[in-house]
Short mmCIF file of C-alpha atoms and ligand atoms in Angstrom, two decimals:
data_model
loop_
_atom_site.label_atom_id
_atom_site.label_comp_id
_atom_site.label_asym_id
_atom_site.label_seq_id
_atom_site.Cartn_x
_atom_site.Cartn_y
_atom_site.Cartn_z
CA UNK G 1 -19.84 26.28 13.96
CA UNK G 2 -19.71 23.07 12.19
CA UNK G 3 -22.03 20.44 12.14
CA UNK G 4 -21.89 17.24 14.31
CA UNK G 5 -22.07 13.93 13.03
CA UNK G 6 -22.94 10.40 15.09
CA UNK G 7 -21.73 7.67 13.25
CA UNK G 8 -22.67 3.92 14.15
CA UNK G 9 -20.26 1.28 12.98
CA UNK G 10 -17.14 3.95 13.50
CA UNK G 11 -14.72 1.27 13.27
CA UNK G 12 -15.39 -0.06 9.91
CA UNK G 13 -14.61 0.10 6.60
CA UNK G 14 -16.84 2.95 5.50
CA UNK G 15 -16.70 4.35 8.94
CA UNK G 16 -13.22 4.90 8.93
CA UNK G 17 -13.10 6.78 5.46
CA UNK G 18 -16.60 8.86 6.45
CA UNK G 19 -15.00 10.00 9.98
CA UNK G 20 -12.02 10.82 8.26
CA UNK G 21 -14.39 12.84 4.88
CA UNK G 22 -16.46 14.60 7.57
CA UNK G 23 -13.75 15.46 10.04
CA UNK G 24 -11.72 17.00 6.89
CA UNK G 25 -15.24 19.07 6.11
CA UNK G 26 -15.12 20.26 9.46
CA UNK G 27 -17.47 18.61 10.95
CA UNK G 28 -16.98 17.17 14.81
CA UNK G 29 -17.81 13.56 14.75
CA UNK G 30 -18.62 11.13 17.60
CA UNK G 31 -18.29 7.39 16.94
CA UNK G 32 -19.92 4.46 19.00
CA UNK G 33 -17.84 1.67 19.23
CA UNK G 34 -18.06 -1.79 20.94
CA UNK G 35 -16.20 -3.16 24.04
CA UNK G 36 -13.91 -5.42 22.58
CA UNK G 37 -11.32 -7.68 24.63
CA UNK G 38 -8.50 -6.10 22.07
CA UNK G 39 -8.33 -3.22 20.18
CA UNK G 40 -10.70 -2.65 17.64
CA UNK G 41 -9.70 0.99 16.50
CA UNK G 42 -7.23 -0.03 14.17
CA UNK G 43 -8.99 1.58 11.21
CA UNK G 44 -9.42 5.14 12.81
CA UNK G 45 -6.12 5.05 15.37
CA UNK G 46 -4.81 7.71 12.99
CA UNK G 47 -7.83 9.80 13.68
CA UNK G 48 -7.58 9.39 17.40
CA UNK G 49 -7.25 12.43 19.98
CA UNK G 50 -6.80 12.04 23.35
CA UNK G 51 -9.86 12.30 25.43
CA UNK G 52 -8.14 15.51 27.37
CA UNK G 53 -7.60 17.73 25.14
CA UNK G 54 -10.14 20.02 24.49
CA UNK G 55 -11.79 20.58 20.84
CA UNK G 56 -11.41 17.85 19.40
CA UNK G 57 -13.27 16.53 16.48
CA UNK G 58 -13.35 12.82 16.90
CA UNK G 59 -15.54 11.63 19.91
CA UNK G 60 -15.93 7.95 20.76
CA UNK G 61 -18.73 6.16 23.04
CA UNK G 62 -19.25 2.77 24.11
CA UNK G 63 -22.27 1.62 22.75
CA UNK G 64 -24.10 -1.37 20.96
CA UNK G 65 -26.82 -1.75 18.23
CA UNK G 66 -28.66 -3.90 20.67
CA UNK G 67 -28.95 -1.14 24.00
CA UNK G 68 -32.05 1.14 23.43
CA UNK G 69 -31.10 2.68 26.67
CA UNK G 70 -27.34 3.24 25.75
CA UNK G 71 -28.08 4.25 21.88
CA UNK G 72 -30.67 6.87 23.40
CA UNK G 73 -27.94 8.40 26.11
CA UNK G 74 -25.58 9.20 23.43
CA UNK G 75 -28.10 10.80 20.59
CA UNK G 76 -29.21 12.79 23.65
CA UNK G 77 -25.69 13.82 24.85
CA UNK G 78 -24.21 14.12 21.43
CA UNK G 79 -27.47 15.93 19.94
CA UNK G 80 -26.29 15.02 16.51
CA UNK G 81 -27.46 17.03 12.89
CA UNK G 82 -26.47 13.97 11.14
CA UNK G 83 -26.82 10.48 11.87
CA UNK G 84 -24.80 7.97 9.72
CA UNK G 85 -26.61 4.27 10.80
CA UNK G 86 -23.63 2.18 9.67
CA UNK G 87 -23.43 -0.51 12.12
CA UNK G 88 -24.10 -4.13 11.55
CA UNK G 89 -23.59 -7.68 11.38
CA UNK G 90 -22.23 -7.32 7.69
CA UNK G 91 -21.29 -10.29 6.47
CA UNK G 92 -23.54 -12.81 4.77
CA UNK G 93 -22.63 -16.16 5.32
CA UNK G 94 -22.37 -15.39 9.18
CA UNK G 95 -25.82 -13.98 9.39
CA UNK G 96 -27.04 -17.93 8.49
CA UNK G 97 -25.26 -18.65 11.60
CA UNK G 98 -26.62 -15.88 13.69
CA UNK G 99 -29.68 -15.36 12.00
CA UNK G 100 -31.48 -13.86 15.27
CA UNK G 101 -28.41 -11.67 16.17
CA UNK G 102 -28.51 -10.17 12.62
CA UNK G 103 -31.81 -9.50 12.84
CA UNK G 104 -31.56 -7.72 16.32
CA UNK G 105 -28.36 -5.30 14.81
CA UNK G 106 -29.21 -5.33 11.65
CA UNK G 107 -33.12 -4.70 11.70
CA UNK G 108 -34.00 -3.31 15.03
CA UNK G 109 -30.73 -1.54 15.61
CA UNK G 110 -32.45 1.14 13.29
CA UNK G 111 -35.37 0.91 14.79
CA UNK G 112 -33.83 2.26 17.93
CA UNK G 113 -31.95 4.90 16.23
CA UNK G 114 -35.02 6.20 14.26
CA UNK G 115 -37.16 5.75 17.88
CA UNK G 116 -34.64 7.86 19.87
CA UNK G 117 -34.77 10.36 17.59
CA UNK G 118 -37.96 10.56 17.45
CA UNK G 119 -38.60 10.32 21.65
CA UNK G 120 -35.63 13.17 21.99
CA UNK G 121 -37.39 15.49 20.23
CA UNK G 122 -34.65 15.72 17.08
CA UNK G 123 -37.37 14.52 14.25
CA UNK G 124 -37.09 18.19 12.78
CA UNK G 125 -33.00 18.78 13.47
CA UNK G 126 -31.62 14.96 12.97
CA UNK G 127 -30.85 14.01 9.34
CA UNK G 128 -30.32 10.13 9.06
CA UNK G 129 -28.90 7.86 6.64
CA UNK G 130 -29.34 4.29 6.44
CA UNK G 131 -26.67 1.82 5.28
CA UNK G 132 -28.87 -0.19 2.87
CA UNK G 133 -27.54 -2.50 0.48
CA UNK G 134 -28.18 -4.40 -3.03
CA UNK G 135 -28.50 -7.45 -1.21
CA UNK G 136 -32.10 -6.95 -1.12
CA UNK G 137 -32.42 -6.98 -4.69
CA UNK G 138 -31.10 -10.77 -4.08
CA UNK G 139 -32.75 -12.80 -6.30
CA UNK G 140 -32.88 -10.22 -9.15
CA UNK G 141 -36.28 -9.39 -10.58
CA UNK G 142 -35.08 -6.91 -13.09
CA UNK G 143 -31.16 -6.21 -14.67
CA UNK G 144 -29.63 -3.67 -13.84
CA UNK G 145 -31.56 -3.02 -10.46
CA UNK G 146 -32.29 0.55 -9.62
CA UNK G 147 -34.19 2.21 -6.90
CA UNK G 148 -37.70 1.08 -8.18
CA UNK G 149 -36.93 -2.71 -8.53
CA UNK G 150 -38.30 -5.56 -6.53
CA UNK G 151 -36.65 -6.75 -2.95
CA UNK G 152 -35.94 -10.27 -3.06
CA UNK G 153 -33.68 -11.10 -0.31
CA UNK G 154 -31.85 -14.07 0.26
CA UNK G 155 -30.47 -14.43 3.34
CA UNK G 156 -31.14 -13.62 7.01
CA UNK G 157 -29.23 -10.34 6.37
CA UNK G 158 -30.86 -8.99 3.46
CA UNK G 159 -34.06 -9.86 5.54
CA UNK G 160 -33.37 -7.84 8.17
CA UNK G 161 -31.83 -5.01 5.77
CA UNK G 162 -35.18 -5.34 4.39
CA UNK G 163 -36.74 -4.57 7.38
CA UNK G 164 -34.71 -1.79 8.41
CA UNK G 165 -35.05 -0.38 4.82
CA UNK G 166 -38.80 0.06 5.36
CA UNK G 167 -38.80 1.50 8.78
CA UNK G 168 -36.60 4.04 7.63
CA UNK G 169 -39.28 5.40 4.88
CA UNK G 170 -41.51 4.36 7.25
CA UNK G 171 -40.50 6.88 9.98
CA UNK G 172 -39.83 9.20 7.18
CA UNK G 173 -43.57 9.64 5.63
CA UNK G 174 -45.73 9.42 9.45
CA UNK G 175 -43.53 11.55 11.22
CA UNK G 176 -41.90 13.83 8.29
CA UNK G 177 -38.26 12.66 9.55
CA UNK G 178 -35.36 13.18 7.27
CA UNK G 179 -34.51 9.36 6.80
CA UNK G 180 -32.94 8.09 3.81
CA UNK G 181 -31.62 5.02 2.16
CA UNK G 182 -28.47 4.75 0.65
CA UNK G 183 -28.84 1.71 -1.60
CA UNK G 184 -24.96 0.85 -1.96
CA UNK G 185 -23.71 -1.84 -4.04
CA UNK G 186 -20.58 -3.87 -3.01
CA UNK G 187 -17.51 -1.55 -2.21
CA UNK G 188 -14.55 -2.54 -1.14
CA UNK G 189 -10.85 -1.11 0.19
CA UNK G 190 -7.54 -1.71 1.76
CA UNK G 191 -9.61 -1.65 4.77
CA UNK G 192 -12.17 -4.31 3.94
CA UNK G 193 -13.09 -6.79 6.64
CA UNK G 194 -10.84 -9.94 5.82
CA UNK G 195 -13.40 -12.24 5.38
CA UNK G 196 -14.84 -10.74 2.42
CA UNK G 197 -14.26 -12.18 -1.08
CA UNK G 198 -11.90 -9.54 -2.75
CA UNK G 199 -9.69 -8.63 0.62
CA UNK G 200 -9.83 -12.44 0.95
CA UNK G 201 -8.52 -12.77 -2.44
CA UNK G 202 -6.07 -9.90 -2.35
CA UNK G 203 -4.54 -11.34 0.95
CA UNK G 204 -4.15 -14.85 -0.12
CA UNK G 205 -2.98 -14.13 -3.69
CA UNK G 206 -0.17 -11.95 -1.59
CA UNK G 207 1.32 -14.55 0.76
CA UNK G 208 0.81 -16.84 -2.32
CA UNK G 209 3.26 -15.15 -3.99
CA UNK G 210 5.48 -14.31 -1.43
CA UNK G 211 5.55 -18.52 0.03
CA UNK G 212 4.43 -17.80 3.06
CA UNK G 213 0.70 -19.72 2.12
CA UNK G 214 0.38 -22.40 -0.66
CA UNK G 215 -3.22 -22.20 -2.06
CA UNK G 216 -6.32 -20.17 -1.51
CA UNK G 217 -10.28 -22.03 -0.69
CA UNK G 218 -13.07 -20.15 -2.21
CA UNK G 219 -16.71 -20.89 -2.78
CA UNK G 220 -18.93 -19.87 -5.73
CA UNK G 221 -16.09 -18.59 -8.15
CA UNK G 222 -19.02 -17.74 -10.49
CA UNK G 223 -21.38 -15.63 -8.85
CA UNK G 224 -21.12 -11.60 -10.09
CA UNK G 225 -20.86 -8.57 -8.19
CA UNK G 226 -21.10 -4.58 -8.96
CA UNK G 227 -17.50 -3.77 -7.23
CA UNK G 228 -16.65 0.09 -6.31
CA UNK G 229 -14.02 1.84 -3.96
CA UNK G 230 -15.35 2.35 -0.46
CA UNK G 231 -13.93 5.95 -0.76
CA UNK G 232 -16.34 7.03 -3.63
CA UNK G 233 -18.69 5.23 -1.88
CA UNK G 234 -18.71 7.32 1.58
CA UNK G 235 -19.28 10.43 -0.32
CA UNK G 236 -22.49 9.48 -1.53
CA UNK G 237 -23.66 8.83 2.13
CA UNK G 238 -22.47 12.74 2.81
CA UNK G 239 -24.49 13.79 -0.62
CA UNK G 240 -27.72 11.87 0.48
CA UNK G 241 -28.19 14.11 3.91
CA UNK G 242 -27.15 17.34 2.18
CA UNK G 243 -30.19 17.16 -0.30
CA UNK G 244 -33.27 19.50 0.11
CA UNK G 245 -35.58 16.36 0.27
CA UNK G 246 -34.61 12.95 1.88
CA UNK G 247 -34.95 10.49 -0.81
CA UNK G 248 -33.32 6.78 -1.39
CA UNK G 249 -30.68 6.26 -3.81
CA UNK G 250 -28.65 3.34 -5.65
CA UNK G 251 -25.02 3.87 -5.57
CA UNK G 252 -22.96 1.57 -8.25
CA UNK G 253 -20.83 1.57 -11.15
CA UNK G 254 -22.82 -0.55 -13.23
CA UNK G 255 -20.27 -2.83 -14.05
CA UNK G 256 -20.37 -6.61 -13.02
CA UNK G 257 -17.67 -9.08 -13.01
CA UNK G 258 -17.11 -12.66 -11.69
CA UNK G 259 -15.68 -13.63 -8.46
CA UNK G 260 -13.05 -15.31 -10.98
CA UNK G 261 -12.59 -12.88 -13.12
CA UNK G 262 -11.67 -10.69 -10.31
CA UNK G 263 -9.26 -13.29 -8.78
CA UNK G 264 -7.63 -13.68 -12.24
CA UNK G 265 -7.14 -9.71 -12.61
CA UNK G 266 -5.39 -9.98 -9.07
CA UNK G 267 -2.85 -12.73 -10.08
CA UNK G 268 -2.43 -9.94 -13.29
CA UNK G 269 -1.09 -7.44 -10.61
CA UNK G 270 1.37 -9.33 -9.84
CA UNK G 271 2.56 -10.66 -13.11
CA UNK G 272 1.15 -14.38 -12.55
CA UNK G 273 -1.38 -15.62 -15.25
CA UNK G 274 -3.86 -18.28 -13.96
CA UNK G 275 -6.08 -20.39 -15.97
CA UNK G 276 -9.63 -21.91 -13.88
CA UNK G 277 -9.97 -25.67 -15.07
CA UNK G 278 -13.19 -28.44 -14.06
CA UNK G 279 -16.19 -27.02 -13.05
CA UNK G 280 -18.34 -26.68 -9.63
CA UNK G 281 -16.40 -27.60 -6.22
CA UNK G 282 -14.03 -29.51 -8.58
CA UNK G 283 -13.03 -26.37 -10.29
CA UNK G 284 -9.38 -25.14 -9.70
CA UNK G 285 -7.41 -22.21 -10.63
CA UNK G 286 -3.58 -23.18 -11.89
CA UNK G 287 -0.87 -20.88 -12.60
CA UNK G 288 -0.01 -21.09 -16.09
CA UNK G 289 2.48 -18.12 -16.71
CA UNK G 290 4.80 -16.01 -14.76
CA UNK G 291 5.00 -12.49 -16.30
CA UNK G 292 7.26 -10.50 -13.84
CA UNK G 293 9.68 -11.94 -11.83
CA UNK G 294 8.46 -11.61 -7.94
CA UNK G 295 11.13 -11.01 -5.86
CA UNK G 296 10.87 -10.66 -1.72
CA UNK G 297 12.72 -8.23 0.37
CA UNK G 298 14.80 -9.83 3.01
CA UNK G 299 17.67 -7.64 5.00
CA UNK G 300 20.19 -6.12 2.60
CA UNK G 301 19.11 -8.40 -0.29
CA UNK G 302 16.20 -9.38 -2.24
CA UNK G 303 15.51 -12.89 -3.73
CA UNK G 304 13.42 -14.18 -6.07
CA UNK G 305 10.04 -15.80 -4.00
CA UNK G 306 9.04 -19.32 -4.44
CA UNK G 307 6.07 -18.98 -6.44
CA UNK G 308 8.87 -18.55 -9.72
CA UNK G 309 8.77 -22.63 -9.32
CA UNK G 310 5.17 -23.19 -9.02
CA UNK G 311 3.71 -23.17 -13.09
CA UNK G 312 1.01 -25.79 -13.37
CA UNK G 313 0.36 -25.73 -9.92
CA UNK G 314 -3.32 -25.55 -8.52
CA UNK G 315 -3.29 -22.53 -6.43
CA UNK G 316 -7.39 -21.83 -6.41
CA UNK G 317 -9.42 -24.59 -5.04
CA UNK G 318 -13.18 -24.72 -4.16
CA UNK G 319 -14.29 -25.67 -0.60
CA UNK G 320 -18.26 -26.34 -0.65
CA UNK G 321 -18.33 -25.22 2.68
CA UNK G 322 -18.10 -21.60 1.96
CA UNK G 323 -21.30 -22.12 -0.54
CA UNK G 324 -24.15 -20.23 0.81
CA UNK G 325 -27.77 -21.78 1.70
CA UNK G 326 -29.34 -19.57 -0.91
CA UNK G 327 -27.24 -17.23 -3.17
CA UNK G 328 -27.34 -13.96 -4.82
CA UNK G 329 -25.80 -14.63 -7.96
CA UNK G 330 -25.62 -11.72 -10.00
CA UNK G 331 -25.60 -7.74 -8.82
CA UNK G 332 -25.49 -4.76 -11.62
CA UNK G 333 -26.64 -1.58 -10.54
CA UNK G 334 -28.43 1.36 -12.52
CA UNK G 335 -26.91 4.86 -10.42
CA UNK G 336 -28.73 6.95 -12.56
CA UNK G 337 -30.83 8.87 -9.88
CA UNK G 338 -27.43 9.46 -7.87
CA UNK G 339 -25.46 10.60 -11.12
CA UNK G 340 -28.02 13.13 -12.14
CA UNK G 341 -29.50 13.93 -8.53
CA UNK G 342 -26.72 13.96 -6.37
CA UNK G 343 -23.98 14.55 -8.87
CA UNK G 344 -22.11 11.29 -7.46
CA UNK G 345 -19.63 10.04 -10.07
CA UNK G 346 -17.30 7.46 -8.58
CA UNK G 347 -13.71 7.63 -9.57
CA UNK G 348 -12.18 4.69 -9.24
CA UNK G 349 -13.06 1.78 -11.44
CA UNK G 350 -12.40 -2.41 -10.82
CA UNK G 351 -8.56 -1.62 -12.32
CA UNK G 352 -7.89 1.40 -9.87
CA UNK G 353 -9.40 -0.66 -7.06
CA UNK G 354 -7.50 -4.08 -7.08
CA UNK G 355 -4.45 -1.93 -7.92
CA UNK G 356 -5.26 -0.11 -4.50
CA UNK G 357 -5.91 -3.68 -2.54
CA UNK G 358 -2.94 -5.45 -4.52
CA UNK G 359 -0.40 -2.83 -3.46
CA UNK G 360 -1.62 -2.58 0.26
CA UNK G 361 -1.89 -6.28 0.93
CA UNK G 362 1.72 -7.07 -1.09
CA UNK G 363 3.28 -4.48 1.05
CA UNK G 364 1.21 -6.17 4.48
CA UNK G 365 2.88 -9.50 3.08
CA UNK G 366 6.44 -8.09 2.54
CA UNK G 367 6.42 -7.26 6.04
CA UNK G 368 5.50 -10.57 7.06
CA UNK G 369 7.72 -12.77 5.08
CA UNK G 370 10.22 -10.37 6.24
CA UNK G 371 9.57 -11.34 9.98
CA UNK G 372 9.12 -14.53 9.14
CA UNK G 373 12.86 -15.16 6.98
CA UNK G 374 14.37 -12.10 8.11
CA UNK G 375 17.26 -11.54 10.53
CA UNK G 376 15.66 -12.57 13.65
CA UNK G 377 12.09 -14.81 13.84
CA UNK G 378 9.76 -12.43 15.81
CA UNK G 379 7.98 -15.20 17.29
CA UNK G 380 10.50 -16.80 19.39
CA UNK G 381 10.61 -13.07 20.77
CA UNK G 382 7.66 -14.25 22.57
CA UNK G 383 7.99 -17.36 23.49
P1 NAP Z 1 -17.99 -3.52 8.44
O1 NAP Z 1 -16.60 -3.18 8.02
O2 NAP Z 1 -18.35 -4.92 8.74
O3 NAP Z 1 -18.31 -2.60 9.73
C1 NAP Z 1 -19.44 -2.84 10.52
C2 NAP Z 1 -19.38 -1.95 11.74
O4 NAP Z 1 -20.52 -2.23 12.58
C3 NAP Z 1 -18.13 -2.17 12.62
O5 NAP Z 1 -17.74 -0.93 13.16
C4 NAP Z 1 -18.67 -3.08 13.71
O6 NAP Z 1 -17.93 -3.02 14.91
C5 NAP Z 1 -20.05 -2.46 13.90
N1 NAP Z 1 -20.97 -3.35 14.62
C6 NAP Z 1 -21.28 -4.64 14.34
N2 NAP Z 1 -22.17 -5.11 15.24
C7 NAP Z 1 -22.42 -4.10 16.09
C8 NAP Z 1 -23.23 -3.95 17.25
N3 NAP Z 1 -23.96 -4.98 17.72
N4 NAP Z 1 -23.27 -2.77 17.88
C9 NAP Z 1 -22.51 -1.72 17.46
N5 NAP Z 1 -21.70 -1.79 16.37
C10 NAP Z 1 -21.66 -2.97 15.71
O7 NAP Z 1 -19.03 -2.99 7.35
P2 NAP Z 1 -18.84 -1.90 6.18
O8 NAP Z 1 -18.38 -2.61 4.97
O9 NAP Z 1 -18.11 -0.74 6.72
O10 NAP Z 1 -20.37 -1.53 5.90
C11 NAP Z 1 -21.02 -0.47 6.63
C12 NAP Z 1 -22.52 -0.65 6.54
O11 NAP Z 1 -22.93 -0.65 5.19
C13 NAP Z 1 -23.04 -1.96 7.12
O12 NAP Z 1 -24.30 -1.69 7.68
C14 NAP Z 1 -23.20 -2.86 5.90
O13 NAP Z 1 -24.18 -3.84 6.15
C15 NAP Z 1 -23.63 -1.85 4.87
N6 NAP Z 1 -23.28 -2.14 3.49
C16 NAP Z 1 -22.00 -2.45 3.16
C17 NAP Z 1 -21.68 -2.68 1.82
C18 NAP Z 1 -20.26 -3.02 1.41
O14 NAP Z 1 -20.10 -3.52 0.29
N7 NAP Z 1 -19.27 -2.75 2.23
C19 NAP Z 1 -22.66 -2.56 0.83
C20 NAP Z 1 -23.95 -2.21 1.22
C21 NAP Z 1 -24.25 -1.99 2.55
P3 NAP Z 1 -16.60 -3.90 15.14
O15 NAP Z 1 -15.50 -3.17 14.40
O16 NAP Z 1 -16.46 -3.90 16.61
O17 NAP Z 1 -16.87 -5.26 14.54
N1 GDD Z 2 -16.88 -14.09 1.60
C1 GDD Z 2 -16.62 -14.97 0.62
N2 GDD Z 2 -15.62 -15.87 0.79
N3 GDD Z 2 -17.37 -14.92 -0.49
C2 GDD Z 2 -17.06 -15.80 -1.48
C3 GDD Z 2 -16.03 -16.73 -1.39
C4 GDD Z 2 -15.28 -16.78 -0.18
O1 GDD Z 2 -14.37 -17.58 -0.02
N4 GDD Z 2 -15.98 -17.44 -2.54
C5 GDD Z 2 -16.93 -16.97 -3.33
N5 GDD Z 2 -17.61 -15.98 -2.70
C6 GDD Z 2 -18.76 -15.26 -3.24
C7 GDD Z 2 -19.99 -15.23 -2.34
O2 GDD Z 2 -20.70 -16.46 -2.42
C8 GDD Z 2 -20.75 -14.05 -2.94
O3 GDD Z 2 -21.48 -14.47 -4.06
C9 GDD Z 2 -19.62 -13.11 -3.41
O4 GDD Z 2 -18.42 -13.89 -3.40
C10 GDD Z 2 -19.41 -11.87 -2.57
O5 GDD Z 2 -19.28 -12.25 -1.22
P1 GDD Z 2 -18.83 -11.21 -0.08
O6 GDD Z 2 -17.57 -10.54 -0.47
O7 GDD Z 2 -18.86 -11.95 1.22
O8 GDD Z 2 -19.93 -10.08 -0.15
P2 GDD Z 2 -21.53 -10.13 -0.28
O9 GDD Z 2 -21.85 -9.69 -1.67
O10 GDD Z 2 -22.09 -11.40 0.19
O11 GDD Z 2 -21.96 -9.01 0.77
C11 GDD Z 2 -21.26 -7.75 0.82
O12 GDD Z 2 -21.88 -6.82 -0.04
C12 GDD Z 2 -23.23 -6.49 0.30
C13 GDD Z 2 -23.73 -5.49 -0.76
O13 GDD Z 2 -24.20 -6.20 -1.88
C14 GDD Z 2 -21.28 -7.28 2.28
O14 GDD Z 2 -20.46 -6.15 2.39
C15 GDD Z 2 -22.69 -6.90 2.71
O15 GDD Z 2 -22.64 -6.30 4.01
C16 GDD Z 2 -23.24 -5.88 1.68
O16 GDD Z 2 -24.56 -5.53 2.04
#
């Protein structure tokens, strides 16, 4: 028999490469995902099995961080060995905007899942992990931050990460629960949420060069961030629970680079050399070299795309408004514990990675400028 997994937060990022790890280790997974007025499977439809045939290995459940009652039902239903507790209001900048919501996913949401567990009975039979993060290091009290380093958090999220750190070794030490933190540094993917700074990039810099978008707004082009591939990442979740102790861990690469460094080693993916002039919000990033010819597929043909005409042109700008109340300006992370502990060596470096989002989002693009220039214009389809 294999094990069965419950993982919150099924339908993101790292929940859509762990279901797809776990279910390849043989494990039978259930997911909880929200109600959603569209789809919102798009990251695990290639996973999916219909709900009528029988075993199959990928269970879903309605559910929501903030329903005691309905988190409860399913732990008690699904009856789970391990417990991945990756749901959450993610993003940073939002959770200054929904400060209270955050708070209620982010921080009591594993409250509930350590309580059920506990109430159902599961304390001895229930592994859980934790989706912590090194955005409680925030305001950094020691470089490169490892597992015994000072929180500082800086932001409703990291506050309520904070809290939901503790309660987890909380729960652990008074009632001898298997609880762990995985203290992950920032990871990223093809299948990052758009909204972040590198998919954000890696989109833009795309359509950029394919004319379908003219410039790209960013905020703090100078802060630094610990970047590693969500699919190293996920297997250090796995490695936590298999331990013979729960413990928490720091997952990172221990390399840090700039938000513009990274944008500039995008543009080199695509053959464009860009040059950041001016400083603060009147900083911009202008394209000062064309490497490789970028051409764009259209039906039978392909042409040469419009950015070829573009050299000098500002195609980075800063937009204050995406500056954060209080910001976390550098993150470098010391993995040591995990390397010699867990035996968790990532493979992918910053290269391998924005090779990986470059490639996926240039290829998303191609289809769109292709719809857009192509043969017929798919949106007066539906009109
Ligand atoms: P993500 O792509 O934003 O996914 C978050 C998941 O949580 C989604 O499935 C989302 O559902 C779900 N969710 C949000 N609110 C919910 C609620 N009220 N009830 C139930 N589900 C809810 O995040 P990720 O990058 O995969 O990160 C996974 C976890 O690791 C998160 O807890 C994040 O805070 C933490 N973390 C991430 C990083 C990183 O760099 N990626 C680093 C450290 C820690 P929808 O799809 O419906 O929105
Ligand atoms: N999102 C975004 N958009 N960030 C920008 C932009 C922009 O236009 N311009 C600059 N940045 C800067 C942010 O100010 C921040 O310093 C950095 O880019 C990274 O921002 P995000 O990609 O939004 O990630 P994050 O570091 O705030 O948070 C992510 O990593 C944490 C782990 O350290 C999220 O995945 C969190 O859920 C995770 O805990």
């Amino acid at each position: 028999m294999g094990k069965t997994a419950l993982i919150t937060g099924i339908t993101g990022q790292d929940g859509a490469y762990l279901s797809e790890f776990l279910i390849k280790k043989g494990y039978t997974v259930h997911g909880i995902k929200r109600r959603a007025s569209l789809f919102n499977t798009d990251r695990i439809d290639h996973l999916y099995q219909d709900p009528h045939l029988d075993d199959r290995n990928l269970i879903l459940h309605y559910g929501d961080m903030t329903d005691s009652m309905n988190l409860t039902r399913i732990v008690s239903e699904v009856q789970p060995d391990e417990i991945y507790n990756l749901a959450a209001q993610s993003h940073v900048k939002v959770s200054f905007d929904t400060p209270e919501y955050t708070a209620n996913v982010d921080g009591l949401g594993t409250l509930r899942i350590l309580e059920s567990v506990r109430l159902l009975g599961l304390a001895s039979k229930t592994r859980i992990y934790q989706a912590s993060t090194s955005e409680l290091y925030g305001l950094v009290q020691e470089i490169p931050q490892k597992e015994t380093t000072p929180f500082y958090p800086r932001s409703p999220y990291a506050v309520a990460k904070m809290y939901a750190y503790w309660i987890t070794v909380n729960y652990r030490e008074a009632y001898n629960m298997f609880a762990c933190n995985g203290i992950l540094f920032n990871h990223e993917s093809p299948l990052r949420g758009e909204t972040f700074v590198t998919r954000k990039v890696t989109r833009a810099l795309s359509r950029i060069a394919l004319g379908i978008q003219s410039d790209v707004y960013m905020g703090n082009l100078s802060s630094k961030r610990d970047w590693g591939h969500a699919k190293d990442y996920i297997k250090a979740m796995y490695l936590i629970l298999q331990q013979d102790k729960p413990d928490d861990y720091v997952i990172a690469t221990g390399v840090t680079t700039t938000i513009r460094d990274f944008i500039s080693q995008a543009f080199n993916e695509i053959g464009i050399r860009i040059e950041f002039k001016g400083e603060g919000s009147n900083e911009t990033g202008e394209i000062a070299a064309i490497n490789t010819p970028v051409f764009v597929e259209k039906i039978g043909e392909s042409y040469l795309a419009p950015i070829q005409k573009r050299i000098g042109e500002k195609v980075v700008k800063v937009d204050p408004e995406y500056f954060r109340p209080t910001e976390v300006e550098l993150l470098i992370g010391d993995a040591t514990k995990s390397r010699t502990q867990l035996g968790w060596e990532p493979k992918y470096n910053l290269d391998m990675l924005i090779e990986d989002m470059m490639a996926n989002d240039v290829k998303n693009m191609k289809k769109e400028a292709y719809l857009r220039d192509g043969g017929y214009r798919i949106l007066n389809y539906f009109e």
